[in-house]
XYZ file of C-alpha atoms in Angstrom:
415
model
C 103.135 81.414 62.594
C 100.049 83.892 62.608
C 99.106 82.727 66.120
C 102.635 83.214 67.377
C 103.338 86.689 66.038
C 99.754 87.448 67.402
C 100.701 86.427 70.903
C 103.535 88.278 70.990
C 102.007 91.453 69.876
C 99.129 91.054 72.718
C 102.029 90.244 75.146
C 103.918 93.349 74.400
C 100.770 95.267 74.631
C 99.821 93.873 78.006
C 102.902 94.748 79.513
C 103.205 98.237 78.116
C 99.635 99.062 79.344
C 100.841 98.249 82.399
C 103.763 100.679 83.296
C 102.533 103.770 83.864
C 105.567 105.383 85.499
C 106.625 108.532 84.356
C 105.618 111.944 85.757
C 107.250 115.273 85.834
C 106.717 117.551 89.168
C 104.729 119.650 87.132
C 102.313 117.165 85.937
C 101.226 116.194 89.405
C 99.412 119.616 90.654
C 95.501 118.706 90.790
C 93.231 121.034 91.877
C 92.627 122.221 95.423
C 89.492 120.437 95.662
C 91.056 117.071 95.333
C 93.848 117.729 98.261
C 94.027 119.323 101.046
C 96.676 122.306 101.752
C 99.883 120.261 103.178
C 99.663 118.109 100.224
C 99.406 121.310 97.825
C 102.291 122.894 99.658
C 104.648 119.762 98.913
C 103.923 119.146 95.234
C 104.973 123.120 95.097
C 108.191 122.686 97.323
C 109.024 119.081 94.638
C 109.962 122.014 92.430
C 112.887 123.032 94.364
C 113.828 120.238 96.645
C 114.070 117.352 93.078
C 116.660 118.242 91.069
C 115.555 119.679 87.993
C 115.280 116.693 85.495
C 113.458 114.519 88.146
C 110.788 112.411 87.407
C 108.328 111.245 89.627
C 107.791 107.650 89.639
C 104.472 105.544 90.110
C 104.503 102.313 91.059
C 103.672 99.364 88.358
C 101.441 97.797 91.012
C 99.226 100.742 91.795
C 95.330 101.222 91.838
C 96.090 105.182 91.850
C 98.548 107.159 90.211
C 100.624 107.869 92.450
C 104.295 109.324 93.580
C 104.092 110.622 97.357
C 102.816 109.256 100.184
C 101.837 111.379 103.358
C 101.734 109.115 106.316
C 102.462 108.941 110.178
C 105.290 106.424 109.960
C 106.166 105.919 113.781
C 102.844 107.209 115.472
C 104.683 110.306 116.734
C 101.703 112.282 115.632
C 104.340 113.923 113.271
C 103.742 112.765 109.268
C 106.381 112.228 107.019
C 105.980 112.303 103.297
C 107.400 109.729 100.874
C 108.238 110.970 97.720
C 109.153 108.359 94.599
C 111.266 110.061 91.874
C 114.107 109.145 89.378
C 116.713 111.206 87.896
C 117.791 110.265 84.078
C 120.779 112.365 84.723
C 121.837 109.406 87.064
C 121.014 106.739 84.497
C 117.271 106.813 85.667
C 117.838 105.236 89.109
C 115.128 105.461 91.301
C 115.284 107.619 94.437
C 113.113 107.116 97.867
C 112.925 110.408 99.740
C 111.090 110.996 103.312
C 110.576 114.583 104.237
C 109.398 116.272 107.248
C 107.718 119.611 107.536
C 109.690 122.254 109.746
C 108.804 125.446 110.603
C 105.918 125.041 108.124
C 108.361 123.705 105.134
C 109.301 120.588 103.875
C 112.622 119.766 104.266
C 114.832 116.117 103.172
C 115.041 113.905 106.194
C 116.600 111.175 104.397
C 116.995 109.151 100.971
C 117.720 105.949 99.819
C 119.009 105.091 96.762
C 118.065 101.564 95.701
C 119.962 99.472 92.664
C 116.886 99.748 89.950
C 115.178 102.059 87.287
C 111.344 100.858 87.927
C 109.556 100.974 90.928
C 106.685 97.518 90.905
C 105.824 98.110 94.199
C 105.469 100.323 97.059
C 103.582 99.926 100.182
C 103.564 100.927 103.712
C 102.558 98.470 106.296
C 102.615 97.426 110.079
C 103.667 94.477 109.061
C 104.552 92.894 112.622
C 101.976 95.081 114.264
C 104.301 96.943 116.677
C 102.394 100.435 115.787
C 105.413 101.260 113.306
C 104.794 101.158 109.866
C 107.271 99.381 107.195
C 108.442 100.560 104.072
C 108.128 97.760 101.217
C 109.761 98.261 98.312
C 110.254 96.543 95.044
C 112.265 97.377 92.130
C 113.167 96.329 88.694
C 115.920 96.630 86.226
C 113.459 97.740 83.709
C 109.769 97.677 83.191
C 110.035 94.138 81.292
C 112.029 92.337 84.074
C 110.311 89.918 85.666
C 113.100 89.419 88.443
C 112.819 91.645 91.071
C 114.151 92.995 94.272
C 111.948 93.387 97.501
C 113.331 95.543 99.829
C 111.603 96.214 103.664
C 112.852 99.356 105.386
C 111.835 100.426 108.971
C 111.394 104.155 110.044
C 114.357 104.921 112.274
C 115.940 107.744 113.994
C 114.981 109.597 111.152
C 116.367 107.475 108.483
C 115.070 104.542 106.780
C 116.942 101.035 107.826
C 116.826 98.528 105.556
C 116.135 94.799 107.664
C 114.831 92.471 104.549
C 116.130 92.398 100.834
C 115.070 89.070 98.715
C 114.522 88.754 95.133
C 110.846 87.668 93.724
C 108.291 87.872 90.670
C 105.180 88.439 92.244
C 104.696 90.164 95.336
C 101.425 90.317 97.098
C 100.884 91.617 100.874
C 97.002 90.731 102.199
C 95.953 88.713 105.349
C 95.591 85.642 103.677
C 95.145 83.405 107.004
C 92.741 85.178 108.176
C 94.606 85.765 111.613
C 94.081 90.217 111.655
C 98.067 90.436 110.881
C 99.247 91.205 107.300
C 101.666 88.273 105.192
C 103.837 88.327 102.526
C 103.545 86.392 99.664
C 105.861 85.768 97.344
C 106.174 84.010 93.809
C 109.864 83.479 92.713
C 112.189 81.252 91.087
C 113.832 79.996 87.927
C 111.938 78.726 84.554
C 112.239 75.192 83.963
C 113.763 74.359 86.986
C 111.600 75.278 90.556
C 108.956 77.662 90.902
C 106.945 78.346 94.269
C 104.589 80.433 96.056
C 105.660 81.243 99.556
C 103.623 82.990 102.146
C 105.472 84.737 105.115
C 104.919 86.360 108.448
C 107.809 89.681 108.778
C 109.020 89.078 112.708
C 112.098 90.643 114.405
C 113.070 92.118 111.117
C 113.339 88.894 109.112
C 110.324 87.114 107.102
C 109.395 83.488 108.693
C 107.835 81.330 105.830
C 104.646 79.707 106.970
C 104.123 77.520 104.142
C 104.746 77.199 100.478
C 103.373 76.123 97.324
C 104.645 74.734 93.964
C 103.857 76.052 90.379
C 104.414 75.174 87.293
C 108.123 76.183 86.285
C 107.158 76.079 82.327
C 105.035 79.267 82.825
C 105.961 82.405 81.495
C 104.219 84.330 84.276
C 102.316 88.069 82.387
C 100.111 88.857 84.947
C 99.528 88.670 88.871
C 96.062 89.753 90.208
C 95.095 89.755 93.861
C 91.714 89.247 94.551
C 88.811 87.385 96.144
C 87.354 83.867 95.596
C 83.762 82.926 94.945
C 83.617 81.950 98.558
C 85.236 85.361 100.012
C 88.991 83.687 100.476
C 91.558 85.769 99.217
C 93.566 84.852 96.793
C 96.624 85.335 94.033
C 95.439 84.744 90.771
C 98.813 84.243 88.416
C 97.874 84.236 84.891
C 101.282 82.386 82.680
C 101.725 81.924 78.655
C 102.844 77.744 78.358
C 103.877 77.951 75.367
C 103.218 79.648 71.799
C 99.710 78.929 71.730
C 98.675 78.151 75.507
C 97.774 79.676 78.777
C 97.185 78.907 82.198
C 95.819 80.382 85.129
C 97.078 79.375 89.196
C 95.306 80.296 92.235
C 96.771 80.385 95.089
C 95.241 80.772 98.516
C 95.894 79.726 102.399
C 93.251 77.042 103.131
C 93.036 77.247 106.992
C 96.527 75.207 107.437
C 98.529 75.226 104.346
C 98.913 77.383 101.041
C 97.207 75.377 97.886
C 97.057 75.616 94.418
C 92.806 75.811 94.128
C 91.701 72.856 91.976
C 94.698 71.138 91.912
C 93.177 67.844 93.605
C 91.202 67.914 90.098
C 93.900 68.497 88.092
C 95.407 72.078 87.350
C 92.792 74.662 86.001
C 92.072 74.153 82.237
C 94.267 75.255 79.505
C 92.999 78.409 77.194
C 93.625 78.808 73.780
C 93.215 83.083 74.179
C 95.089 85.402 76.327
C 92.478 85.458 79.238
C 93.145 87.724 82.201
C 91.838 86.914 85.471
C 89.374 90.376 86.198
C 86.323 90.951 88.226
C 84.640 90.983 85.073
C 81.103 91.948 86.829
C 82.287 94.066 89.114
C 81.030 92.218 91.913
C 84.591 91.859 93.941
C 85.008 88.686 93.030
C 87.951 87.594 90.449
C 86.906 85.552 87.239
C 89.041 83.396 85.365
C 88.642 83.046 81.546
C 88.439 79.864 80.054
C 88.296 78.957 75.903
C 86.543 75.958 74.355
C 86.059 74.791 70.640
C 82.196 75.571 69.647
C 80.488 72.169 68.188
C 81.504 71.744 64.673
C 84.900 73.006 64.749
C 88.491 71.563 64.811
C 90.926 73.724 66.669
C 93.639 74.533 63.942
C 96.728 76.824 63.886
C 95.519 80.040 63.237
C 94.025 83.541 64.758
C 91.318 82.723 62.511
C 89.895 79.848 65.401
C 86.860 80.637 66.648
C 86.768 80.179 70.483
C 84.039 80.464 73.032
C 84.566 81.695 75.858
C 83.624 81.332 79.730
C 84.398 83.231 82.540
C 84.112 81.517 85.870
C 84.646 82.318 89.828
C 86.432 79.192 92.105
C 86.033 78.529 95.286
C 89.073 77.104 97.719
C 87.548 73.718 97.255
C 88.129 73.546 93.713
C 84.856 74.502 92.807
C 83.578 77.084 90.032
C 80.560 78.745 88.784
C 80.489 80.461 85.660
C 79.447 83.853 85.340
C 79.281 84.831 81.730
C 79.666 83.182 78.358
C 80.931 84.841 75.240
C 81.886 84.333 71.449
C 85.235 85.873 71.024
C 87.350 86.760 67.880
C 90.559 87.592 68.582
C 91.635 88.535 64.557
C 89.093 91.277 64.209
C 89.161 92.140 68.355
C 85.493 91.885 69.506
C 83.485 89.902 71.428
C 79.570 88.703 71.761
C 77.938 88.477 75.302
C 75.994 85.222 75.174
C 72.565 85.646 77.331
C 71.975 83.117 79.683
C 69.480 81.069 77.465
C 71.784 80.353 75.352
C 74.676 78.982 77.023
C 76.029 75.879 75.705
C 73.408 76.141 73.285
C 74.983 77.963 70.162
C 77.984 77.485 67.821
C 79.983 79.616 65.093
C 79.507 79.689 61.443
C 82.235 81.398 59.949
C 80.724 83.692 56.879
C 82.846 85.887 54.300
C 83.929 88.883 56.380
C 82.137 87.774 59.344
C 80.167 85.026 61.486
C 76.998 83.976 62.778
C 75.776 82.077 66.261
C 73.540 79.412 65.323
C 71.412 77.120 67.450
C 72.672 73.822 68.050
C 69.219 72.369 68.416
C 67.533 73.614 64.766
C 70.578 75.692 63.452
C 68.028 78.610 63.661
C 70.676 81.837 63.157
C 70.592 84.009 66.064
C 73.150 86.736 65.610
C 75.193 88.069 62.906
C 78.622 89.977 62.863
C 79.966 91.321 59.531
C 82.913 93.784 59.226
C 83.846 96.019 55.969
C 86.160 98.931 55.546
C 84.212 102.213 56.432
C 84.549 102.881 52.395
C 83.444 100.218 51.302
C 79.597 100.081 50.447
C 77.291 97.950 51.970
C 73.944 97.299 52.845
C 74.087 97.297 56.479
C 70.856 97.222 58.421
C 71.894 97.506 61.899
C 75.417 99.128 62.880
C 77.335 97.519 65.611
C 80.056 99.728 66.155
C 82.713 101.637 64.216
C 85.988 101.882 64.174
C 88.535 104.594 62.438
C 88.894 102.384 59.468
C 86.301 99.524 60.022
C 82.240 98.851 60.801
C 81.184 96.421 62.002
C 77.108 96.005 60.996
C 74.459 93.097 60.681
C 72.055 92.464 57.852
C 69.740 90.661 60.214
C 66.326 91.688 62.334
C 67.314 91.700 66.087
C 66.445 88.746 67.973
C 64.798 89.346 71.142
C 66.179 86.738 72.529
C 69.785 87.899 71.454
C 69.750 92.090 71.562
C 72.294 94.386 69.626
C 74.047 95.168 72.552
C 75.937 92.035 73.182
C 78.227 93.286 70.623
C 81.658 94.486 72.347
C 84.613 95.775 71.051
C 87.893 94.319 72.916
C 89.527 97.822 73.744
C 90.081 96.994 77.163
C 91.483 93.411 76.803
C 93.513 94.147 73.521
């Protein structure tokens, strides 16, 4: 029960952390050093152009906190501005408005009001390489709905003409097959029935299927992230909950002839017992996948107090993996210890009162210690590791040069 509650809490925190949606027009004004005159003028005019109660919307899948996009959509030398907003007075329905400059003033050219209250994805891409940008919009009924609708519009005769509409759960637009052209990868299906990842070209105003691969139909998709494999191939990393106590990562890539699940020939990637999301953990532009295993001398129990050792590994398209780092992770007290490479696979965890210790498997040598206490509780701390509002993390050991104090980290990023 405790572990189930922990999973629900972590899932909700993760979802909420990914939904930076609402800003007022006044909030978007930033310093002249960061924006050119054209955009500053538009931001000022939006206060008049948009309804008074409007809220600018940032797509959930966005590396930038951006609600305004200025591009030359059709290659005629004149830039258009696309603004994403919603109006709470209209049941928070989202709006996509296109503006053009006339007589040194921005004026509305056209507006579409697709059926949705949250923008999951927004992108401007020349999908068919005809010199004209397609406008790709992904919409959901709310920030928490997994089912979404993708629309593709083309800028034509001062209006947005919709050419494609279809459902999806995950969307990535990248050059998967290295043909110097963008493909659309869509994840869609029904839980407990069938899920697929399918690769498309956009041609003559429609989607043309290139390849598809089946996914685990019992997975509850929590995060889908685009990134690179160790060998440089592009991939989509899908992190999902399986049941109550497990998590699965599926990696979708193109092997030169078709879509594949990386590692499927060796069986699915190993299940993990902690919510570990794929991330570029060492900032080398390659995605790492988290994996868990029990330290020696432990038996898995249905409790958040079960200690786990965590590996982050990279994968190549042929399914081979390479370990990047190893950690001791404490889910209940939200911290981890980076294990130096010298000690990878050579330590186990020992529980002590209000703390844990890392011990050498070879000779039981005590290598590292973390204790925790309320800040108001007297303790004989020899080394303070970290402090939070209510808790102090400390050690009573002399520092081991092979295991530095700096190996301790609070899980502020993950949790």
